[in-house]
Amino acid sequence: MPAENSKKIREFAELQETLYSYRIDPGLQLYVLPKAGYENKYAAFSTNFGSIDNHFQVDGSGETVKLPEGVAHFLEHKLFEDERGNVFDRFAAYGASSNAFTTFTHTTYLFSTTDHFSECLELLLDFVQEPYFTDDSVSKEQGIIAQEIRMYEDNPGWRVFFDLLQSLYRNHPVREDIAGTVESISRITPDLLYRCYRRFYHPGNMALFVVGDLDPDEIWRQVEANLARRNYQESGEIIRLYPEEPEAVTRPRISREMVVSEPLFNLGFKDPAVTGFNGDALLRRESAAEILLDIIFGPSEPLFNELYEDALIDDRFDAGYTAELSYGYALIGGTTRDPERLYERIMSAVEGAKQNGLSSEAFERHRRDRLGRFMRRFNSLEFVAHNYLAYRFRGTDLFNYPAVLQQIGLAEIEALLEEILNPARHAVSIIHPAAQEE
Amino acid sequence: MAQQSTVTRLPNGIRLTFIPAVKFKTISIALFIHQELAAETAGLTALLPSVLERGSRRYPDNLTLQRELENLYGAAMSADVQKKGERHLISCSLEMMHGKYVGADEEMLRRGLAIVGGVIGDPLVVNGGFKEDYVEQEKEQLARIIKGLINNKSLYAVEKCVQSMCADERFGVFKYGRLEDLAGISPASLWRYYREILFGNPVELYIVGDLEAERVEQIAREMLHFSRGAQEKSLPETAVYVEPAETRFVQERMPLSQAKLVLGYRTNIAYDDPLYFALVLYSGILGGFPHSKLFLNVREKASLAYYAYSRLAKHKGIMIVAAGIDGADYEQAREIIERQVEEMARGRISDAELENSRVGLINQLRLQEDSPYQQINRHLDGEIGGRKYSPAEMIRALEETGRDEIVAAAEKIRLDTVYLLQNEEGVQPDAR
């Protein structure tokens, strides 16, 4: 039985923001954040379908489908075209700009405009819900995406990152490039795109975030009317299949040569325990892990400054933690003249932190820093929209972040130090400068 | 509607622009020291921001500074150099959460300005120079940045095209200078140079946020009270007008998956020219949007590229066209690009191309008001370009520009330099 359409209003005192949420038949989640005084009116329409969702069960039949790498991204490109041509042009007539992007876990379609908001919203809802794939259009897109893949092949930051993911993960699809390969996308057909579309672009697997100087209920009525005329059937639960992934890394080390001025270095720690978390608990683990990394690697801490003074890093040296439902890792990286020495120094700093413990002064300072940085990022409507949806698909709420931050304690962070920064589960990826004739 | 910005002079001659804005969650502060872009001083100018940030009397090392920023609720500070036309700018900016979220309105502004004032106006000076190890370490870091340009092939290709196109002009100077500039810089010479430009060159301070103008001015006076000269130096204007005798072709090879094609055009239209907005529309129609001629013809129709765009270096009157292609497609891609430029000159612009670009550009202008940084940048452009336009004036100018003016702008545009970066296997094109 379909759940009733509903509306919820929540006020977030620390943020001084009010968020409106609606459930719209047959299961679409709509979020509206009014922002007085902003010129920008921004909408992001996302499906919980990313590059890692490449193996799933077909409803009822027990049959499973395994996709070539790059289908989610390919589908994203192709939705921008229909019988009448290119969707960009229709947004352009309103002065709006439209775009889309695909991540490991989801695909987002968006527009930004200062005028004609409701016409643009209608366009967005229409083009995402009306697929049109032909042999011709698929084959033309193969040429364009091949150039996109080649562009990334020349991007050393991208290469060092995917080399690391392949070293951390033996089977999990996060090890594959989001766009796939020139070979894998050559296997994509209109029929395959339609099958994926029907599976993952049902409103029950999607969410829409709208932000700007707007009236929430008006948007609600518009979206409801748009969906009502499409006669959606209820859709069963999507069962995503992930291969068995060992706790151990694939290989401890990988390196390659490219045209770069100095080596690029990425160090990753695989976090297999992350798969046991979702919702607020996952957000909490992520927030706590970030503070942990700040305390050890942040620019206000001794390690960073010593490495900088020894010219082993530059000011872009960074450490971050990623927490998704099916994978998670800490990543530390930057450019360096001496990857081996940098590696030794980092590993011994991790060891040192375990022996000496973490200071509560540093913990409080970094917690305050994280809170302020989060508040600052609220200036960007794009930041709020994209992150709200990304956290929503992990079963949690971006706006809970300040509250979650307050719950974290030092003991919890010390436990994560042992658990996440575990030397038994790390890998290193390095890009060395290729020898070049002048 | 947005409130009016106010401009005042602090007692030491710094020009303060305050931009009131209620909607942001932040206070943004940006200070600029203006200098001319010149080969002899580029290395000195480029080295200064990082040396200043490394140590001031109040924050003698990076660790101390970073902790102050963290305690100030994760304030972000950055010091860097920018190139706008033939102007070289040292910038020091700080963004912080507004104090109203933690009940500390003025306190936050005061501490934020104290950091900027301390870094710029009260540096750490030892024996008549900056601290020696800081200078040496930052020289090494700057050398890494200069060499690191090659790590981003698209940026590298555009920079190389501009450098060869403007080899005999000040604009051809890289904003981070040259490696060979660094050896001759000593802690004392750098300090002398800094004192000279801080004393005599134009210095501007911008503050954006939900604040009161009088209080902002008063706190800025207190926190930026270092002494400067009574007379501000006037800096030379950017040279814009060039008629290339012929089109140059420059090629470089290195192991790459994708070739980069960059075409550099002289527009002969300055920022304060009556045809400036016609030029903005011209570039929009040619390659500013996904509906533009370049995207449509190079990418969507010929399937040759993932990206193909045109962009203005507005203070220099240069237009850059760039595409990432397969090296084997060079001739075809260049031919398609040049054909679009010819179509523009013949006025073959559809109503949809013109109107969509017009509303698209107006949309972009309005969006600038949602970013404190872009608001500051708009004021700075007016200051450097010698012509200040309010957003309303710019929108009106775009609304009133017609096809004839776009064609008049097109007639002034000349292809100067074609640059191709590709791998060893790529074709050997006929140099044209």
PDB file of C-alpha atoms in Angstrom, chain A residues 315, chain B residues 31-38 41-53 77-93 120 138 141-143 145-146 159 173-178 181-182 185 190 193-194 197 201 373 377 380 384:
ATOM      1  CA  ASP A 315      50.887  23.141   1.772  1.00  0.00           C
TER       2      ASP A 315
ATOM      3  CA  LEU B  31      43.748  42.697   1.173  1.00  0.00           C
ATOM      4  CA  PHE B  32      45.523  43.405  -2.126  1.00  0.00           C
ATOM      5  CA  ILE B  33      48.882  45.034  -2.753  1.00  0.00           C
ATOM      6  CA  HIS B  34      49.010  46.198  -6.369  1.00  0.00           C
ATOM      7  CA  GLN B  35      52.221  45.934  -8.370  1.00  0.00           C
ATOM      8  CA  GLU B  36      53.024  46.029 -12.065  1.00  0.00           C
ATOM      9  CA  LEU B  37      53.696  42.697 -13.712  1.00  0.00           C
ATOM     10  CA  ALA B  38      57.310  42.729 -14.843  1.00  0.00           C
ATOM     11  CA  THR B  41      60.133  41.805 -10.052  1.00  0.00           C
ATOM     12  CA  ALA B  42      57.851  38.810 -10.695  1.00  0.00           C
ATOM     13  CA  GLY B  43      59.941  36.391  -8.609  1.00  0.00           C
ATOM     14  CA  LEU B  44      60.118  38.809  -5.665  1.00  0.00           C
ATOM     15  CA  THR B  45      56.396  39.503  -5.789  1.00  0.00           C
ATOM     16  CA  ALA B  46      55.542  35.804  -6.093  1.00  0.00           C
ATOM     17  CA  LEU B  47      57.727  34.853  -3.144  1.00  0.00           C
ATOM     18  CA  LEU B  48      56.290  37.421  -0.740  1.00  0.00           C
ATOM     19  CA  PRO B  49      52.864  35.965   0.140  1.00  0.00           C
ATOM     20  CA  SER B  50      54.244  32.680   1.417  1.00  0.00           C
ATOM     21  CA  VAL B  51      57.136  34.294   3.308  1.00  0.00           C
ATOM     22  CA  LEU B  52      54.725  36.734   4.971  1.00  0.00           C
ATOM     23  CA  GLU B  53      52.399  33.903   5.933  1.00  0.00           C
ATOM     24  CA  MET B  77      43.446  32.200   5.321  1.00  0.00           C
ATOM     25  CA  SER B  78      45.284  32.251   2.033  1.00  0.00           C
ATOM     26  CA  ALA B  79      48.048  34.412   0.686  1.00  0.00           C
ATOM     27  CA  ASP B  80      48.863  34.213  -2.999  1.00  0.00           C
ATOM     28  CA  VAL B  81      49.605  36.174  -6.149  1.00  0.00           C
ATOM     29  CA  GLN B  82      47.198  36.953  -8.982  1.00  0.00           C
ATOM     30  CA  LYS B  83      47.712  38.280 -12.469  1.00  0.00           C
ATOM     31  CA  LYS B  84      45.065  40.623 -13.876  1.00  0.00           C
ATOM     32  CA  GLY B  85      46.147  42.149 -17.145  1.00  0.00           C
ATOM     33  CA  GLU B  86      49.657  43.446 -16.578  1.00  0.00           C
ATOM     34  CA  ARG B  87      48.977  43.942 -12.895  1.00  0.00           C
ATOM     35  CA  HIS B  88      50.555  41.584 -10.348  1.00  0.00           C
ATOM     36  CA  LEU B  89      48.628  41.417  -7.085  1.00  0.00           C
ATOM     37  CA  ILE B  90      49.639  40.081  -3.712  1.00  0.00           C
ATOM     38  CA  SER B  91      46.489  38.929  -1.970  1.00  0.00           C
ATOM     39  CA  CYS B  92      45.889  37.980   1.618  1.00  0.00           C
ATOM     40  CA  SER B  93      42.370  36.816   2.336  1.00  0.00           C
ATOM     41  CA  ILE B 120      50.856  42.116   6.175  1.00  0.00           C
ATOM     42  CA  GLU B 138      59.725  29.241   0.543  1.00  0.00           C
ATOM     43  CA  GLN B 141      58.420  25.655  -2.390  1.00  0.00           C
ATOM     44  CA  LEU B 142      57.984  28.314  -5.083  1.00  0.00           C
ATOM     45  CA  ALA B 143      60.392  26.423  -7.337  1.00  0.00           C
ATOM     46  CA  ILE B 145      55.092  25.364  -7.874  1.00  0.00           C
ATOM     47  CA  ILE B 146      56.823  26.707 -10.984  1.00  0.00           C
ATOM     48  CA  GLU B 159      49.939  29.099 -20.034  1.00  0.00           C
ATOM     49  CA  VAL B 173      55.464  36.804 -17.458  1.00  0.00           C
ATOM     50  CA  PHE B 174      54.245  33.801 -15.438  1.00  0.00           C
ATOM     51  CA  LYS B 175      52.561  34.873 -12.202  1.00  0.00           C
ATOM     52  CA  TYR B 176      54.989  32.737 -10.181  1.00  0.00           C
ATOM     53  CA  GLY B 177      58.030  34.122 -12.012  1.00  0.00           C
ATOM     54  CA  ARG B 178      60.951  32.076 -13.339  1.00  0.00           C
ATOM     55  CA  ASP B 181      64.814  34.637 -10.513  1.00  0.00           C
ATOM     56  CA  LEU B 182      65.030  32.817  -7.204  1.00  0.00           C
ATOM     57  CA  ILE B 185      66.827  36.826  -3.828  1.00  0.00           C
ATOM     58  CA  LEU B 190      63.204  40.671  -0.342  1.00  0.00           C
ATOM     59  CA  TYR B 193      61.457  45.201  -1.904  1.00  0.00           C
ATOM     60  CA  TYR B 194      58.485  44.510   0.366  1.00  0.00           C
ATOM     61  CA  ILE B 197      55.838  48.286  -2.340  1.00  0.00           C
ATOM     62  CA  ASN B 201      52.059  50.960  -4.042  1.00  0.00           C
ATOM     63  CA  TYR B 373      34.767  36.481  -3.224  1.00  0.00           C
ATOM     64  CA  ASN B 377      36.534  40.447  -7.608  1.00  0.00           C
ATOM     65  CA  LEU B 380      38.799  44.778  -8.175  1.00  0.00           C
ATOM     66  CA  ILE B 384      42.190  47.619 -12.507  1.00  0.00           C
TER      67      ILE B 384
END
